[in-house]
Coordinates of C-alpha atoms and ligand atoms in Angstrom, one line a residue:
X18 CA 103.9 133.9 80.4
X19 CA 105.9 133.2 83.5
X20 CA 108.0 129.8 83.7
X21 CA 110.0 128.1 87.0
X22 CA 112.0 124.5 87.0
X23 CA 111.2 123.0 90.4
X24 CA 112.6 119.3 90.6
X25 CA 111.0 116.2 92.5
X26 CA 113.3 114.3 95.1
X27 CA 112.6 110.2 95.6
X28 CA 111.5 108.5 99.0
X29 CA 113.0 105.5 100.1
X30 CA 111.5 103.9 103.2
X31 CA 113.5 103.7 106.6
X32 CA 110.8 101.4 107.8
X33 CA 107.4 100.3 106.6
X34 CA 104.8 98.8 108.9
X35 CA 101.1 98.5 107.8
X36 CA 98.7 98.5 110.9
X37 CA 95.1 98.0 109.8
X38 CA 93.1 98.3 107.3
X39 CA 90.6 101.3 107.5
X40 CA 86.5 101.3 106.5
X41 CA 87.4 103.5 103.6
X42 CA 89.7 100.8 101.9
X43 CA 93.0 102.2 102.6
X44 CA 95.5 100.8 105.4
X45 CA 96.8 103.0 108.7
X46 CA 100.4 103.0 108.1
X47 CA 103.8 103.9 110.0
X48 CA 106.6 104.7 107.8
X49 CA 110.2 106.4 108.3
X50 CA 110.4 107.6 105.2
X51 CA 113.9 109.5 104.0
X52 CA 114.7 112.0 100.9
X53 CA 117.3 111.1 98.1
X54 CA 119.0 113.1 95.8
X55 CA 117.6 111.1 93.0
X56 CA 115.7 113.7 90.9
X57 CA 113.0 114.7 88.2
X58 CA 113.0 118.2 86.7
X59 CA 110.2 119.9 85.9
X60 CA 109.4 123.0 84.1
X61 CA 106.2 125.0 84.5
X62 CA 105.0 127.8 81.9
X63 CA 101.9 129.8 83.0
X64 CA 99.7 132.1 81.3
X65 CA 100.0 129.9 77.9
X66 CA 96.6 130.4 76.8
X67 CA 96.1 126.6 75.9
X68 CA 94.5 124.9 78.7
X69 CA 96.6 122.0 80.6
X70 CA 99.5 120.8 78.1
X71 CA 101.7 117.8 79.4
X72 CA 104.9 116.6 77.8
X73 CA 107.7 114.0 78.9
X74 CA 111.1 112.8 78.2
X75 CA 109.1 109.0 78.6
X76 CA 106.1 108.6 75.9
X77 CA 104.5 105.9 77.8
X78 CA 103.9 108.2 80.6
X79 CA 100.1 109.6 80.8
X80 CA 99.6 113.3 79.6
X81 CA 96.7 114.2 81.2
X82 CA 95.2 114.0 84.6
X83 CA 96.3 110.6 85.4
X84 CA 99.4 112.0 85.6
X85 CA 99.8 112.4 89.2
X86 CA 101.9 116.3 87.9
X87 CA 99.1 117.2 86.0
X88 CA 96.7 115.7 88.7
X89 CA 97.9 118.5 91.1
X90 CA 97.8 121.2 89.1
X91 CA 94.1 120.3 88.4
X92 CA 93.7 119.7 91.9
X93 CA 95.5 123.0 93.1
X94 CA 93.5 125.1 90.7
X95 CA 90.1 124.1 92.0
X96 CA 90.9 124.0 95.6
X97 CA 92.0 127.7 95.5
X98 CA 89.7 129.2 92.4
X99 CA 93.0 129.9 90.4
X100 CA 93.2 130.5 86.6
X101 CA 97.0 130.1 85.5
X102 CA 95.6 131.1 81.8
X103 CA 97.1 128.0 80.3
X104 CA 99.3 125.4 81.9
X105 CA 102.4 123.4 80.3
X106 CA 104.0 121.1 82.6
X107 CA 107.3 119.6 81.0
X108 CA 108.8 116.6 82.9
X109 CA 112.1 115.3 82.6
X110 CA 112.3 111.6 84.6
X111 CA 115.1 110.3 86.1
X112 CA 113.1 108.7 89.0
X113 CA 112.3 104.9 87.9
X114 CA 108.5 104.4 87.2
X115 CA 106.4 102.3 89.4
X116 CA 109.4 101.7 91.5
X117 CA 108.5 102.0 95.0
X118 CA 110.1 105.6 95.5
X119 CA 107.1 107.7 95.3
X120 CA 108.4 109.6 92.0
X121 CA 105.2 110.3 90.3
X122 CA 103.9 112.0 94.1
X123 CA 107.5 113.4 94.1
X124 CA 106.3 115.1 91.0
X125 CA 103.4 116.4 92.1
X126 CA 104.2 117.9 94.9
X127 CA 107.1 119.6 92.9
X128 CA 104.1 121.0 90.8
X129 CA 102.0 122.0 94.1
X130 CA 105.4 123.7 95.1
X131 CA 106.4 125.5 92.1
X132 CA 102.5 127.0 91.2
X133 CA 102.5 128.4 94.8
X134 CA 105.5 130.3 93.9
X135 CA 104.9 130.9 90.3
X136 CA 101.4 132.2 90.8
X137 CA 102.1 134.0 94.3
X138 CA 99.6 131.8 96.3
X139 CA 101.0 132.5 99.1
X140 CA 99.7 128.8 100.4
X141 CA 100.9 127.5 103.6
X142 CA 103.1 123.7 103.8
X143 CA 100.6 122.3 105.5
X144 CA 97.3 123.5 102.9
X145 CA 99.8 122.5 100.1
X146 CA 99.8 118.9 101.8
X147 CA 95.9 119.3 102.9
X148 CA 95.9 119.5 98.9
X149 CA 98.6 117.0 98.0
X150 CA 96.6 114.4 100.2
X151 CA 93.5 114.7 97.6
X152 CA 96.0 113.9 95.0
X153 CA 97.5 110.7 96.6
X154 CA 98.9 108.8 99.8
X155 CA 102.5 109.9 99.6
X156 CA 102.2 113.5 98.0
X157 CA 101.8 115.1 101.3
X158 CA 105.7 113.8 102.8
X159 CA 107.0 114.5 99.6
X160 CA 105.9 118.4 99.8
X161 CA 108.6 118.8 102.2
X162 CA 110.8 115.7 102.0
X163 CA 113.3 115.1 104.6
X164 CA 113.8 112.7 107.3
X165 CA 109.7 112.4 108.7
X166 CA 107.6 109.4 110.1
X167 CA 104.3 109.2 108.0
X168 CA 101.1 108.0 109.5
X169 CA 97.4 107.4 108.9
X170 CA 97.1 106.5 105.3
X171 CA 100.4 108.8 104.9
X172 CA 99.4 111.9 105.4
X173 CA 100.1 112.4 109.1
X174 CA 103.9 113.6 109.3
X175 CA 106.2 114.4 112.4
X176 CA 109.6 115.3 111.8
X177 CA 112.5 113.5 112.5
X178 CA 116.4 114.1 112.7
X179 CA 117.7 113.8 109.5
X180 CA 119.8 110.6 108.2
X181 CA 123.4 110.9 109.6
X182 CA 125.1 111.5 106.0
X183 CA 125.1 108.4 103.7
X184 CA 125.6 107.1 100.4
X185 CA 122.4 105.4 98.8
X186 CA 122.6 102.7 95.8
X187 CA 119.0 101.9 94.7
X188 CA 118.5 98.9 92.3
X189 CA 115.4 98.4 90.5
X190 CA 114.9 94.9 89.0
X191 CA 113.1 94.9 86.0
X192 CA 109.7 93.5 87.3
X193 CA 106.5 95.7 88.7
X194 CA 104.5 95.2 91.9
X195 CA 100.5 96.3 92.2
X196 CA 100.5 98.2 95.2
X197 CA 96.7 97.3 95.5
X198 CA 97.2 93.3 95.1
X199 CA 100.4 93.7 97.4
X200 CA 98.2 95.1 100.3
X201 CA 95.4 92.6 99.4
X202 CA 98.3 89.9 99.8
X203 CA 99.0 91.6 103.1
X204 CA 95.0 91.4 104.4
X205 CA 95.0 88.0 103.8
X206 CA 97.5 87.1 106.4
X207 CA 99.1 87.6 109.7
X208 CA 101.9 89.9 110.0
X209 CA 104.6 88.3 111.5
X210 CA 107.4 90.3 111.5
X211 CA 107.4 94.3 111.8
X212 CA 110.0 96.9 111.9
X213 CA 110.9 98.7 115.3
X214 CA 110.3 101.9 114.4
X215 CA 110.5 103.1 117.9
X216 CA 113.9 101.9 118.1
X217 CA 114.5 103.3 114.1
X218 CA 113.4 107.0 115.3
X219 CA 115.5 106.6 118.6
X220 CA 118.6 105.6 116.1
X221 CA 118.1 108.6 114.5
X222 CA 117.7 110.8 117.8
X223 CA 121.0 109.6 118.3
X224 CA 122.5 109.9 115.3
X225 CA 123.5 106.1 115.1
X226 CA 123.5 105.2 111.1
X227 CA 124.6 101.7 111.6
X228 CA 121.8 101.2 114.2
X229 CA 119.1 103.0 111.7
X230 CA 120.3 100.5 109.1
X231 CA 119.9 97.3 111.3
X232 CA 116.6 98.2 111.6
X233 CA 115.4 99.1 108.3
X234 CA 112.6 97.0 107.5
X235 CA 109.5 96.5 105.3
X236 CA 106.9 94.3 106.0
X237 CA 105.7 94.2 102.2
X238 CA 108.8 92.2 101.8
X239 CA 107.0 89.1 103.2
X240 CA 104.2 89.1 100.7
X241 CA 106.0 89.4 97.9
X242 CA 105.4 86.1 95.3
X243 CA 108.1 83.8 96.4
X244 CA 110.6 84.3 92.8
X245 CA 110.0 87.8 93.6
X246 CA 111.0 87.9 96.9
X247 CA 114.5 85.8 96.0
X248 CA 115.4 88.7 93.5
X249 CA 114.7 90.8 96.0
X250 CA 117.0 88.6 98.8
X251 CA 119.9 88.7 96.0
X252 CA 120.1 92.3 96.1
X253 CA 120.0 93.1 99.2
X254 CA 122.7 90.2 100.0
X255 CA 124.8 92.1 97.4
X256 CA 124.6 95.5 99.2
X257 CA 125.3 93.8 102.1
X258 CA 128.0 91.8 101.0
X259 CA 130.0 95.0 99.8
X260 CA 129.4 96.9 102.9
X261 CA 125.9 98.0 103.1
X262 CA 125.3 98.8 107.0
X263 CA 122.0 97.4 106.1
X264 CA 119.4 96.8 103.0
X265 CA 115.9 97.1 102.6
X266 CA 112.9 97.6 99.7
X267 CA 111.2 100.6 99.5
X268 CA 107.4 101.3 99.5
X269 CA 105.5 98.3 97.3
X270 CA 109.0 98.0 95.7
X271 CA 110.8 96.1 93.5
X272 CA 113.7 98.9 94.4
X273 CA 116.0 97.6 97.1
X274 CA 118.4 100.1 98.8
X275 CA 121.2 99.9 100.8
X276 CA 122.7 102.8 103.1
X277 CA 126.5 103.0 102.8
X278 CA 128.9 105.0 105.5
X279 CA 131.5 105.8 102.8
X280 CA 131.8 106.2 98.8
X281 CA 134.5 103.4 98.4
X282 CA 132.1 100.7 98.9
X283 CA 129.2 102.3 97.8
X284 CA 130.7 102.5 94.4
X285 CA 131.3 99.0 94.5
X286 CA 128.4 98.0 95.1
X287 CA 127.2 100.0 92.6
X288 CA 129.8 98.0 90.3
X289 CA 128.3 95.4 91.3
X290 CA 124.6 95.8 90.4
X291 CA 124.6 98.0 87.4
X292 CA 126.4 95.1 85.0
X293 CA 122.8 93.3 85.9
X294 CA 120.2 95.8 86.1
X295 CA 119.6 98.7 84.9
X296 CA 118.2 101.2 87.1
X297 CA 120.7 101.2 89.6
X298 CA 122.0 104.5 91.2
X299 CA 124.7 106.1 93.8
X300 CA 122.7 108.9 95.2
X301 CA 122.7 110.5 98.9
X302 CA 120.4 111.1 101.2
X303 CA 119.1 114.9 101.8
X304 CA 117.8 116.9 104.4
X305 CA 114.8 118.5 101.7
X306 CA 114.0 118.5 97.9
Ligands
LIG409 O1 96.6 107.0 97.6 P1 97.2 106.3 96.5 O2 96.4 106.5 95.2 O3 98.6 106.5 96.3 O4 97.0 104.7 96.8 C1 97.1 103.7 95.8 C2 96.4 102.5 96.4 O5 97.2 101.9 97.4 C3 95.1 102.6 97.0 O6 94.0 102.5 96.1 C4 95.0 101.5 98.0 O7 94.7 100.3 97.4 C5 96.4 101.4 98.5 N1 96.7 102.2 99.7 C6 96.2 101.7 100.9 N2 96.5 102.4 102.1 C7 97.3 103.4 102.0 C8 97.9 103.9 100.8 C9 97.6 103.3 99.7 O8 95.5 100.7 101.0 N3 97.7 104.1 103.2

């Protein structure tokens, strides 16, 4: 047996902007999307001699493939004719579920990562994204994380300078989002607001935080069922309120973010939001996983 701990970073997005939707059912996007030092661990033991075995610090969670982690493996395997003799994937959550920060594709890209090592694959980024993309939308950016804009249905990615240095809080209220009903809600009407992602990515050629966080925008926010979408307004007036340069949701959401230039306010914006919900966090943003 041969075991590794490789750990899965959460996305937020910059900037969201859906374009159109495609003959195959999914939507061309264009996203800045950024890396946080919000984290799951997982632990893989190869050569077990008992198939796929899944286990998790959350017992709702699915064990089997429609667990994005053990979705990759799976995938993985049969791409490149591997036998691991026996696979236990442990997972240790920290990310929120169904949150809007990619954790479950966070996870299996950790998985892609940590089997090419463990089993000396010797598999390049860009096939371990070619095979992340069969797995899901965001699994390819989250293969290498970082500062990157996604395109196409999120599998197109050109790097960007990174995030001038910032404190994140995140702030998960305590409803769920369908992604597929959110972008239904979006096909049904006329966009009419969209960030500037031109002017986001030029923000970030210039190393400008407070003029990547005026921008910050996601056009899901606009779809969202109107009580929804006032939760939503309360946070981010919150982050805002204790000195957020600027607030945003991320991906389908619910989790709001807000990008903070120093830890004084950050922390009290944290003390702010964690008396009333839950999953709220200080994290960082961070150059890679
Ligand atoms: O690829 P993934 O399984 O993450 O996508 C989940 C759902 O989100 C898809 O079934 C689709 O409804 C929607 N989606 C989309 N366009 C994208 C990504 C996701 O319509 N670019």
């Amino acid at each position: 047996m041969a075991a590794t701990e490789v750990f899965a970073c959460a996305k937020l997005n910059l900037s969201l902007d859906v374009l159109d939707k495609r003959p195959d059912g999914y939507h061309n996007m264009r996203m800045v999307m950024q890396t946080v030092t919000l984290r799951d661990r997982l632990t893989l033991t190869t050569g077990t001699g008992r198939g796929l075995e899944m286990a998790s610090n959350l017992g709702f969670l699915p064990a089997d493939e429609h667990n994005l982690a053990a979705a990759a493996a799976l995938a993985l395997c049969r791409e490149t004719g591997t036998d691991p003799g026996g696979l236990a994937i442990r997972l240790d959550k920290t990310i929120p579920v169904c949150a809007g920060m990619a954790g479950g594709s966070a996870d299996a890209a950790a998985v892609l990562r940590g089997l090419n090592q463990l089993l000396n694959l010797g598999l390049s980024r860009q096939r371990l994204e070619e095979i992340g993309a069969l797995v899901g939308s965001d699994v390819p950016y989250c293969v290498a994380g970082g500062t990157a804009l996604a395109e196409g249905r999120g599998e197109i990615l050109t790097p960007l300078p990174p995030l001038p240095h910032c404190q994140v809080v995140l702030c998960k209220p305590a409803f769920s989002v369908s992604t597929p009903e959110l972008f239904r809600a979006l096909d049904g009407c006329r966009i009419l607001r969209r960030p500037d992602t031109a002017g986001l990515m030029d923000a970030l050629a210039g190393a400008d935080l407070p003029e990547v966080a005026r921008r910050m925008y996601n056009v899901f926010e606009d779809v969202l069922p109107r009580r929804r979408y006032q939760e939503i307004a309360a946070i981010k007036n919150t982050l805002i309120q204790h000195g957020a340069l600027g607030a945003s949701m991320s991906g389908t959401g619910p989790t709001v973010f807000g990008l903070f230039p120093g830890r004084a306010e950050a922390e009290a914006a944290y003390a702010a939001l964690e008396p009333l919900y839950r999953e709220t966090f200080l994290v960082e943003a961070a150059g890679a996983c």
